[in-house]
Coordinates of C-alpha atoms and ligand atoms in Angstrom, one line a residue:
M27 CA -16.4 -10.0 3.4
E28 CA -16.5 -13.1 5.8
F29 CA -13.2 -15.3 5.6
G30 CA -13.1 -18.8 6.6
I31 CA -10.2 -21.5 6.2
K32 CA -10.9 -25.3 7.3
V33 CA -9.5 -28.2 6.6
A34 CA -11.9 -29.7 3.4
T35 CA -12.3 -31.7 0.6
T36 CA -14.0 -30.5 -2.3
D37 CA -16.9 -32.8 -2.8
K38 CA -18.4 -31.3 0.6
Q39 CA -18.7 -27.9 -0.5
R40 CA -22.5 -27.4 -1.4
S41 CA -23.5 -23.4 -2.0
A42 CA -20.3 -22.7 -2.7
C43 CA -18.6 -22.3 -6.0
V44 CA -15.2 -24.6 -6.0
V45 CA -12.2 -23.3 -7.3
V46 CA -9.6 -25.4 -8.6
G47 CA -6.7 -24.8 -10.7
I48 CA -5.7 -26.3 -14.4
F49 CA -2.1 -26.2 -15.6
E50 CA -0.8 -25.7 -19.1
S51 CA -1.0 -27.7 -21.0
K52 CA -4.2 -29.3 -19.6
K53 CA -2.5 -30.9 -16.5
M54 CA -5.3 -30.9 -13.4
T55 CA -4.3 -29.8 -9.9
D56 CA -4.8 -32.8 -6.9
A57 CA -8.2 -31.2 -6.4
A58 CA -9.4 -30.6 -10.0
K59 CA -8.4 -34.6 -10.4
E60 CA -10.7 -35.3 -7.2
L61 CA -13.7 -33.4 -8.7
D62 CA -12.7 -35.2 -12.1
R63 CA -12.9 -38.4 -10.0
L64 CA -16.5 -37.4 -8.2
S65 CA -18.0 -36.5 -11.6
K66 CA -16.6 -39.6 -13.4
G67 CA -14.2 -38.1 -16.0
Y68 CA -16.8 -34.6 -16.7
I69 CA -13.6 -32.3 -16.3
K70 CA -11.1 -34.0 -18.3
E71 CA -13.8 -34.3 -20.9
I72 CA -14.0 -30.4 -21.2
I73 CA -11.0 -30.0 -20.4
G74 CA -10.2 -32.8 -23.5
Q75 CA -12.3 -30.6 -25.9
G76 CA -9.7 -28.0 -25.1
D77 CA -12.4 -25.5 -23.6
L78 CA -9.1 -24.5 -21.2
E79 CA -5.6 -24.8 -21.9
G80 CA -4.4 -23.9 -18.3
K81 CA -2.7 -20.9 -19.7
A82 CA -2.7 -17.8 -17.6
N83 CA -5.5 -15.2 -17.0
T84 CA -7.8 -17.7 -18.5
A85 CA -10.8 -19.1 -16.3
L86 CA -14.1 -21.4 -17.2
L87 CA -17.1 -21.5 -15.3
L88 CA -19.1 -24.9 -15.2
H89 CA -22.5 -25.2 -14.2
K90 CA -24.2 -28.3 -12.6
I91 CA -21.1 -30.9 -13.0
P92 CA -22.2 -34.3 -12.4
N93 CA -22.3 -35.9 -9.2
L94 CA -21.2 -32.6 -7.1
Q95 CA -23.4 -30.8 -4.5
S96 CA -22.0 -27.5 -5.4
K97 CA -23.8 -25.4 -8.0
R98 CA -20.8 -24.4 -9.4
V99 CA -17.3 -25.5 -10.4
L100 CA -14.6 -22.5 -11.4
L101 CA -11.5 -23.8 -13.7
V102 CA -8.7 -21.3 -13.4
G103 CA -5.6 -21.0 -15.9
L104 CA -2.4 -21.5 -13.8
G105 CA 0.3 -20.9 -16.9
K106 CA 3.1 -23.4 -16.7
E107 CA 4.0 -25.6 -14.2
Q108 CA 7.4 -24.9 -13.8
E109 CA 7.0 -20.9 -13.6
F110 CA 4.4 -21.1 -11.0
G111 CA 5.7 -19.1 -8.4
G112 CA 4.4 -15.4 -6.5
S113 CA 2.9 -13.2 -9.7
A114 CA 1.4 -16.6 -11.5
F115 CA -0.2 -17.4 -8.3
I116 CA -1.8 -13.9 -7.7
A117 CA -2.6 -13.3 -11.4
A118 CA -4.7 -16.7 -11.1
V119 CA -6.4 -15.5 -7.4
Q120 CA -7.0 -12.4 -9.5
T121 CA -8.4 -14.1 -12.8
T122 CA -10.9 -15.8 -9.9
F123 CA -12.2 -12.8 -8.8
R124 CA -12.3 -11.2 -12.1
T125 CA -14.1 -14.1 -13.7
L126 CA -16.9 -14.5 -10.3
Q127 CA -17.9 -10.7 -10.4
N128 CA -21.1 -10.9 -12.2
T129 CA -21.9 -14.2 -12.6
G130 CA -24.4 -14.1 -9.3
T131 CA -21.8 -16.4 -7.3
T132 CA -21.6 -14.8 -3.9
D133 CA -19.5 -18.0 -2.2
C134 CA -16.4 -19.2 -3.2
A135 CA -14.1 -22.3 -1.8
F136 CA -10.6 -22.1 -2.7
F137 CA -8.8 -25.0 -3.7
L138 CA -5.5 -23.3 -5.0
S139 CA -3.9 -22.6 -1.4
D140 CA -2.8 -26.1 -1.8
I141 CA -0.8 -26.0 -5.0
P142 CA 2.9 -25.6 -4.1
V143 CA 4.0 -22.1 -5.0
Q144 CA 7.7 -21.8 -5.5
K145 CA 9.5 -20.1 -2.4
R146 CA 6.1 -19.3 -1.1
D147 CA 4.4 -20.7 1.6
N148 CA 0.9 -21.5 2.5
A149 CA 0.4 -18.6 5.0
W150 CA 1.7 -16.5 2.3
K151 CA -1.0 -18.1 -0.1
V152 CA -3.2 -17.3 2.1
M153 CA -2.8 -13.8 2.9
Q154 CA -2.6 -13.1 -1.0
I155 CA -6.2 -14.5 -1.4
A156 CA -7.3 -12.5 1.5
K157 CA -5.8 -9.3 0.4
L158 CA -7.1 -10.0 -3.1
A159 CA -10.7 -11.1 -2.3
V160 CA -11.4 -7.8 -0.6
E161 CA -9.0 -5.5 -3.6
S162 CA -11.5 -7.1 -5.8
N163 CA -14.3 -5.7 -4.4
Y164 CA -13.2 -2.3 -3.6
R165 CA -15.3 0.5 -5.2
F166 CA -15.8 4.3 -4.8
D167 CA -18.6 5.5 -6.0
Q168 CA -19.1 7.8 -3.0
L169 CA -18.8 11.0 -5.2
K170 CA -21.5 10.0 -7.8
S171 CA -25.3 11.0 -7.3
K172 CA -26.6 7.7 -7.9
P173 CA -24.4 4.9 -6.9
E174 CA -24.1 1.9 -9.9
A175 CA -26.4 -0.7 -10.0
D176 CA -25.8 -2.5 -6.6
K177 CA -23.6 -5.4 -8.4
K178 CA -23.8 -8.7 -6.1
G179 CA -20.1 -9.4 -5.1
L180 CA -18.5 -12.0 -3.7
R181 CA -19.6 -12.1 0.0
K182 CA -17.8 -15.2 1.8
I183 CA -14.6 -17.0 1.1
T184 CA -13.4 -20.2 2.3
I185 CA -10.0 -21.1 2.1
C186 CA -9.8 -25.2 2.0
I187 CA -6.5 -26.4 3.0
G188 CA -5.3 -30.1 3.5
N189 CA -3.6 -30.3 6.2
R190 CA -4.9 -29.7 9.7
A191 CA -1.2 -28.7 11.1
D192 CA -1.8 -25.9 8.6
L193 CA -4.4 -24.1 10.1
A194 CA -3.2 -21.9 13.3
A195 CA -0.7 -20.0 10.7
G196 CA -3.6 -19.7 8.0
E197 CA -6.0 -18.3 10.6
E198 CA -3.2 -15.9 11.6
A199 CA -2.4 -15.1 7.8
L200 CA -5.9 -14.3 6.9
S201 CA -6.6 -11.8 9.0
Q202 CA -3.4 -10.4 8.7
G203 CA -4.1 -10.3 5.0
A204 CA -7.8 -9.1 5.5
A205 CA -6.7 -6.2 7.8
I206 CA -4.1 -5.0 5.3
A207 CA -6.9 -4.8 2.8
H208 CA -9.0 -2.8 5.3
G209 CA -6.2 -0.3 5.9
M210 CA -5.2 -0.2 1.6
S211 CA -9.1 0.6 1.2
L212 CA -8.8 3.7 3.7
T213 CA -6.0 4.7 1.7
K214 CA -7.5 4.5 -1.4
D215 CA -10.4 6.1 -0.5
L216 CA -8.4 8.8 1.2
G217 CA -6.4 9.5 -2.2
N218 CA -9.5 9.0 -4.8
L219 CA -11.4 11.9 -2.9
A220 CA -11.6 15.4 -4.4
P221 CA -9.1 17.5 -3.5
N222 CA -11.7 19.9 -2.5
I223 CA -13.3 17.5 0.3
C224 CA -9.7 16.1 1.4
T225 CA -7.7 18.6 2.4
P226 CA -5.7 19.1 5.4
T227 CA -8.7 19.3 7.6
Y228 CA -10.3 16.7 6.6
L229 CA -7.3 14.2 7.0
A230 CA -6.7 15.4 10.6
E231 CA -10.6 14.5 11.1
Q232 CA -10.1 11.2 9.6
A233 CA -7.1 10.4 11.9
K234 CA -9.1 11.4 14.8
E235 CA -11.7 8.7 13.6
L236 CA -9.0 6.4 13.0
A237 CA -8.1 7.1 16.8
K238 CA -11.2 6.8 18.6
V239 CA -11.9 3.3 16.9
Y240 CA -9.0 1.9 17.3
K241 CA -8.2 3.4 20.7
L242 CA -4.9 5.3 19.6
K243 CA -3.5 8.9 21.0
V244 CA -3.8 11.9 18.7
T245 CA -2.3 15.3 18.5
V246 CA -3.2 17.8 15.9
L247 CA -0.4 20.6 15.7
E248 CA -2.0 23.8 14.3
E249 CA -0.3 26.6 12.5
K250 CA 0.1 28.6 15.2
D251 CA 1.9 25.6 17.5
M252 CA 4.3 24.7 14.1
E253 CA 5.0 28.8 14.8
K254 CA 6.3 27.7 18.0
Q255 CA 8.0 24.6 17.2
G256 CA 10.0 26.8 14.2
M257 CA 8.5 24.7 11.7
G258 CA 9.2 27.4 9.1
A259 CA 10.0 25.3 6.1
L260 CA 6.5 23.6 6.4
L261 CA 5.0 26.7 7.0
A262 CA 6.4 28.1 4.0
V263 CA 4.4 25.8 1.8
A264 CA 1.2 26.5 3.8
R265 CA 1.7 29.7 2.8
G266 CA 0.3 30.4 -0.8
S267 CA -3.0 28.3 0.7
H268 CA -6.6 29.5 2.0
Q269 CA -6.3 25.9 3.8
P270 CA -5.0 25.9 7.4
A271 CA -1.6 23.2 7.3
K272 CA -2.0 20.0 10.7
L273 CA 0.8 18.3 11.8
I274 CA -1.0 15.2 12.8
V275 CA 0.5 12.4 15.3
L276 CA -0.7 9.4 15.8
E277 CA 0.4 7.0 18.4
Y278 CA -0.3 3.3 18.2
Q279 CA 0.7 1.3 21.2
G280 CA 0.9 -2.4 20.8
K281 CA 3.8 -3.0 23.1
G282 CA 5.2 -1.8 26.5
K283 CA 6.2 1.7 27.3
K284 CA 9.9 1.1 27.1
E285 CA 9.8 -0.3 23.4
K286 CA 11.2 2.2 20.6
P287 CA 8.8 2.9 18.1
V288 CA 9.0 2.9 14.6
V289 CA 7.8 6.0 13.3
L290 CA 6.3 6.9 9.8
V291 CA 6.3 10.1 8.3
G292 CA 3.7 10.5 5.5
K293 CA 3.7 13.4 3.3
G294 CA 0.2 15.1 2.8
V295 CA 0.0 17.8 0.3
T296 CA -3.4 17.1 -0.5
F297 CA -3.2 19.2 -4.0
D298 CA 0.4 20.5 -5.5
T299 CA -0.3 23.0 -7.9
G300 CA 3.9 23.2 -7.8
G301 CA 3.2 26.7 -6.3
I302 CA 4.6 29.7 -7.9
S303 CA 6.6 27.6 -10.0
L304 CA 3.0 26.7 -11.5
K305 CA 2.6 23.1 -12.9
P306 CA 1.4 22.7 -16.7
A307 CA -2.4 22.1 -16.6
A308 CA -2.4 18.5 -18.4
D309 CA -2.6 15.8 -15.4
M310 CA -2.6 18.4 -13.0
D311 CA -5.9 16.5 -11.4
E312 CA -3.6 13.5 -10.1
M313 CA -1.6 16.1 -7.7
K314 CA -5.1 15.0 -5.4
Y315 CA -2.5 12.0 -4.8
D316 CA 0.1 14.1 -3.8
M317 CA -1.0 13.3 -0.3
S318 CA -0.8 9.3 -0.9
G319 CA 2.1 8.8 1.7
A320 CA -0.2 10.3 4.5
A321 CA -3.0 7.9 3.4
S322 CA -0.6 5.0 3.8
V323 CA 0.7 5.9 7.1
L324 CA -3.1 5.9 8.0
G325 CA -4.0 2.7 6.1
T326 CA -1.1 1.1 8.1
L327 CA -2.0 2.0 11.2
K328 CA -5.6 0.9 10.4
A329 CA -4.1 -2.3 9.5
V330 CA -1.9 -2.6 12.8
A331 CA -4.0 -1.7 15.6
E332 CA -7.2 -4.1 13.8
V333 CA -4.6 -7.0 14.3
S334 CA -3.4 -5.6 17.5
L335 CA 0.0 -6.1 16.3
P336 CA 2.8 -6.2 19.4
V337 CA 5.1 -3.1 18.2
N338 CA 5.0 0.6 18.7
V339 CA 4.2 3.1 16.0
V340 CA 3.9 6.6 15.6
G341 CA 2.5 8.4 12.7
I342 CA 3.4 11.9 11.7
I343 CA 1.9 13.9 8.7
P344 CA 2.4 17.4 7.5
A345 CA -0.6 18.3 5.6
T346 CA -0.8 20.9 3.6
E347 CA -1.7 22.7 -0.2
N348 CA 0.9 23.5 -2.1
M349 CA -1.1 26.6 -4.0
P350 CA 0.3 29.9 -5.6
G351 CA -1.0 33.3 -3.9
G352 CA 0.1 36.9 -3.0
S353 CA 1.3 35.4 0.2
A354 CA 2.9 32.3 -1.2
T355 CA 6.8 31.5 -1.3
K356 CA 8.7 32.9 -4.4
P357 CA 11.6 31.2 -6.0
G358 CA 14.3 32.9 -3.8
D359 CA 13.3 33.5 -0.8
V360 CA 15.6 31.9 2.7
V361 CA 13.4 29.8 4.9
T362 CA 14.6 28.4 8.3
S363 CA 13.8 24.9 9.3
M364 CA 13.1 23.5 12.5
S365 CA 16.3 22.1 12.9
G366 CA 18.1 25.4 12.5
Q367 CA 19.1 24.8 8.8
T368 CA 18.1 27.5 6.3
I369 CA 16.7 26.6 2.6
E370 CA 16.9 29.0 -0.4
V371 CA 13.5 28.1 -2.0
L372 CA 14.6 27.6 -5.9
N373 CA 11.9 25.9 -6.8
T374 CA 8.4 26.3 -4.5
D375 CA 7.7 22.7 -6.4
A376 CA 9.8 20.9 -4.6
E377 CA 7.7 21.5 -1.5
G378 CA 7.4 18.2 -0.7
R379 CA 10.9 18.0 0.9
L380 CA 10.5 21.3 2.9
I381 CA 7.5 19.6 4.6
L382 CA 8.8 16.5 5.4
C383 CA 12.4 18.1 7.2
D384 CA 10.3 19.6 9.5
A385 CA 8.2 16.7 10.6
L386 CA 11.3 14.5 10.0
T387 CA 13.3 16.5 12.7
Y388 CA 9.8 16.7 14.5
A389 CA 10.1 12.6 14.7
E390 CA 13.3 12.7 16.6
R391 CA 11.0 13.4 19.6
F392 CA 9.7 9.9 19.8
N393 CA 13.4 8.3 20.3
P394 CA 12.4 6.2 17.4
K395 CA 13.7 2.5 16.5
A396 CA 13.5 3.5 13.2
V397 CA 11.9 6.3 11.2
I398 CA 10.3 5.8 7.8
D399 CA 9.3 8.5 5.6
I400 CA 6.4 8.2 2.7
A401 CA 6.0 10.1 -0.3
T402 CA 4.8 11.1 -3.6
L403 CA 8.5 13.0 -3.7
T404 CA 9.4 13.3 -7.3
G405 CA 8.5 12.4 -10.9
A406 CA 12.1 11.1 -11.3
C407 CA 11.4 8.4 -9.4
V408 CA 8.9 7.6 -12.1
I409 CA 11.4 7.9 -14.7
A410 CA 13.6 5.6 -13.1
L411 CA 11.7 3.0 -12.0
G412 CA 7.6 3.4 -13.8
H413 CA 5.2 2.0 -12.0
V414 CA 6.5 -1.2 -10.8
A415 CA 9.0 -0.4 -7.9
T416 CA 9.0 2.2 -5.1
G417 CA 12.4 3.8 -4.7
L418 CA 14.1 3.4 -1.4
L419 CA 16.8 5.0 0.2
S420 CA 18.2 4.8 3.8
N421 CA 21.1 5.4 6.0
N422 CA 21.0 2.4 7.6
E423 CA 21.8 -0.9 5.4
A424 CA 19.9 -3.3 7.9
L425 CA 16.9 -0.9 7.8
S426 CA 16.8 -1.4 4.1
Q427 CA 17.1 -5.1 3.5
A428 CA 14.4 -5.4 6.3
L429 CA 12.5 -3.1 4.0
I430 CA 13.6 -4.7 0.7
K431 CA 12.4 -8.3 2.5
A432 CA 9.2 -7.2 3.2
G433 CA 8.0 -5.9 -0.4
E434 CA 9.5 -9.1 -1.6
Q435 CA 7.0 -10.7 1.2
A436 CA 4.7 -8.3 0.1
A437 CA 4.6 -8.5 -3.5
D438 CA 5.1 -4.5 -2.7
Q439 CA 8.8 -4.5 -4.4
V440 CA 10.8 -1.9 -3.6
W441 CA 14.2 -0.9 -5.5
Q442 CA 17.3 0.8 -3.6
L443 CA 18.9 3.6 -5.2
P444 CA 22.3 4.7 -3.7
L445 CA 22.5 7.6 -1.1
W446 CA 26.2 8.6 -1.6
D447 CA 27.7 11.8 -0.3
D448 CA 29.2 12.5 -4.0
Y449 CA 25.5 13.5 -4.6
Q450 CA 25.4 16.1 -1.8
D451 CA 27.2 19.2 -3.7
L452 CA 24.5 19.4 -6.2
L453 CA 22.5 20.9 -3.2
K454 CA 25.1 24.0 -2.7
S455 CA 23.4 27.2 -2.4
N456 CA 25.1 31.1 -2.2
F457 CA 22.9 32.3 0.2
A458 CA 21.8 29.5 2.4
D459 CA 22.9 26.2 4.1
M460 CA 21.3 24.4 1.2
A461 CA 18.9 24.3 -2.1
N462 CA 16.0 22.9 -1.9
I463 CA 16.7 21.3 -5.6
G464 CA 19.9 20.2 -6.8
G465 CA 19.0 20.2 -10.6
R466 CA 17.4 18.0 -13.3
A467 CA 20.2 15.0 -12.9
A468 CA 19.4 11.9 -10.2
G469 CA 16.2 14.2 -9.0
T470 CA 15.5 10.8 -6.6
V471 CA 18.6 11.0 -5.0
T472 CA 19.4 15.0 -4.5
A473 CA 15.6 14.9 -3.1
A474 CA 17.1 12.4 -0.6
C475 CA 20.1 13.7 0.2
F476 CA 18.1 17.1 1.4
L477 CA 16.3 15.0 3.5
S478 CA 18.9 12.6 5.1
R479 CA 20.2 16.2 6.7
F480 CA 17.5 16.2 8.6
T481 CA 17.8 12.3 10.0
K482 CA 21.1 12.2 11.2
K483 CA 20.0 11.3 14.3
Y484 CA 18.5 7.7 13.7
H485 CA 17.9 5.3 11.1
W486 CA 15.7 6.3 8.3
A487 CA 14.7 4.9 5.1
H488 CA 12.8 7.1 2.3
L489 CA 10.4 5.9 0.3
D490 CA 9.7 7.5 -2.9
I491 CA 5.8 6.2 -4.1
A492 CA 5.6 8.8 -7.1
G493 CA 5.3 6.2 -9.4
T494 CA 3.6 3.6 -7.5
A495 CA 0.9 5.4 -5.1
W496 CA -1.8 5.9 -8.4
K497 CA -2.7 4.6 -11.8
S498 CA -3.4 7.1 -14.6
G499 CA -5.4 7.0 -17.6
K500 CA -8.6 4.7 -17.8
E501 CA -8.2 2.7 -14.5
K502 CA -7.3 5.8 -12.6
G503 CA -7.1 5.4 -9.1
S504 CA -5.3 5.0 -6.1
T505 CA -3.5 1.5 -5.8
G506 CA -3.2 1.1 -1.6
R507 CA 0.5 0.8 -2.1
P508 CA 2.6 0.4 0.1
V509 CA 0.4 -0.6 2.9
P510 CA 1.2 -4.4 2.1
L511 CA 5.2 -3.6 2.4
L512 CA 4.8 -1.4 5.4
T513 CA 2.4 -3.8 7.5
N514 CA 5.1 -6.7 6.3
Y515 CA 7.8 -5.1 7.8
L516 CA 5.8 -3.8 10.9
I517 CA 4.8 -8.0 11.4
A518 CA 8.5 -8.7 11.0
Q519 CA 9.1 -6.5 13.9
A520 CA 6.6 -7.8 15.7
N521 CA 8.3 -11.1 15.1
A522 CA 11.7 -10.7 15.7
K523 CA 12.6 -11.3 19.2
N524 CA 14.9 -8.4 20.3
Ligands
BES605 N1 4.4 15.8 -6.2 C1 5.2 15.6 -6.8 C2 6.2 14.7 -7.5 C3 5.7 14.0 -8.6 C4 5.6 14.5 -9.6 C5 5.0 13.0 -8.2 C6 4.9 13.6 -10.9 C7 4.1 12.1 -9.6 C8 4.2 12.6 -10.2 C9 6.7 16.8 -6.3 O1 6.3 17.8 -5.3 C10 7.0 17.7 -7.2 O2 6.9 18.6 -7.9 N2 8.8 17.5 -7.2 C11 9.4 18.1 -8.5 C12 10.9 17.9 -7.9 C13 11.6 19.2 -8.7 C14 11.2 20.7 -8.9 C15 13.0 19.3 -8.3 C16 9.6 17.1 -10.1 O3 9.4 16.2 -9.7 O4 9.6 17.9 -11.1
MN606 MN1 5.9 19.4 -6.1
ZN607 ZN1 4.6 16.9 -4.3

């Protein structure tokens, strides 16, 4: 997809479909008024007939408007003007792409970025348009024998702004928005792939591919290397599987060597059966998405590398299947983590924290500025926050505030849960340093409490994406979250003077 941004007026658009907004009830935006003037009242007439009220999630495609050079004009409903904030803007842009999808339109020129949006600047609007454009064209059909008849999607998006002073910031936002979307596409592809294809070995190959394209450093630890490091918890999860586990490390250097990196640790369980504590059959296929944390680390590194962001980032991905089998870990087994702490495995389905704890100990060697782990960790998080917000738990207030802010900026929200010591007791074991589960109560918090025992040496935040990484039902598929959040956080880090 091709993007451009320029200072332009509606009358100069030849080939493109011109997109302008209409507020409820029937109030024209400046760009719409301009079109109306050029067409001698045609737009007003159409609206007056009641063909478009300006309600959110509605649109009207017009052809061959008198006196206009462009073949098409799309009027998009913006909803109530007083309520026109970030989510209403996103809805209008999504409606635009949805409506234009099967119309034969290949080029469109947006005149939405000049409409004031509460609490958002022009760069934000441009970034959203770029991101949503790529998202609207996303398909996953690589596993179908015949790809669905090639629909002509949008090929070229031009964002028209009124003020030359906004051009430089707009161009930067445009490339960042596109990069985020490209990262999300990678994350979605990896999540959507079938689990017989997307194995730990496959993830390692993808990481090597990414490293080749963007000149990153890549290291893959094999099981024998993990044994040498004493990663008994990670290896305990891998025991039931015929697929070899991998610990993938990617290093992106956008700044001097002395600059401490942000380390991203992504849960990479390429299929979670629960192990001996086997999950029920219903919807178990969705446990192919249990590597979404890993996929978001790869997607974020892609986005960051695509725009050569001046920041150092390390990605660490513990990758394994969680399978039952003759040599699988059993409830009651006690394992020794890389940190030396022992763990009684009371439920083999609480495997995410077992692989993460060793990866988090491994992260110490990078002398991190901050460590953020991303994991589809607990069903309890889906109950607590649904599919809207990602769960956030952290041992550092500044880091959690920075992530909350980045989430708001990216429209990829997080909500903080408490990580108080009062919850630590629930992890008591009679036989080892700790148990790997804390019972049904506060499941998301106790999972984070478990991880906090391995992250004492640095600033750390945990993102539980169990409710936000993918959609179920008819629209089943990866969402690409939280790549927008993580990339925005890293952009903010790059911009911060230090
Ligand atoms: N991958 C699952 C968490 C999950 C479940 C994410 C459903 C999204 C939807 C994780 O490994 C798991 O099984 N967690 C258990 C922990 C429990 C045994 C303490 C859970 O949430 O039930
Ligand atoms: Mn599990
Ligand atoms: Zn899992």
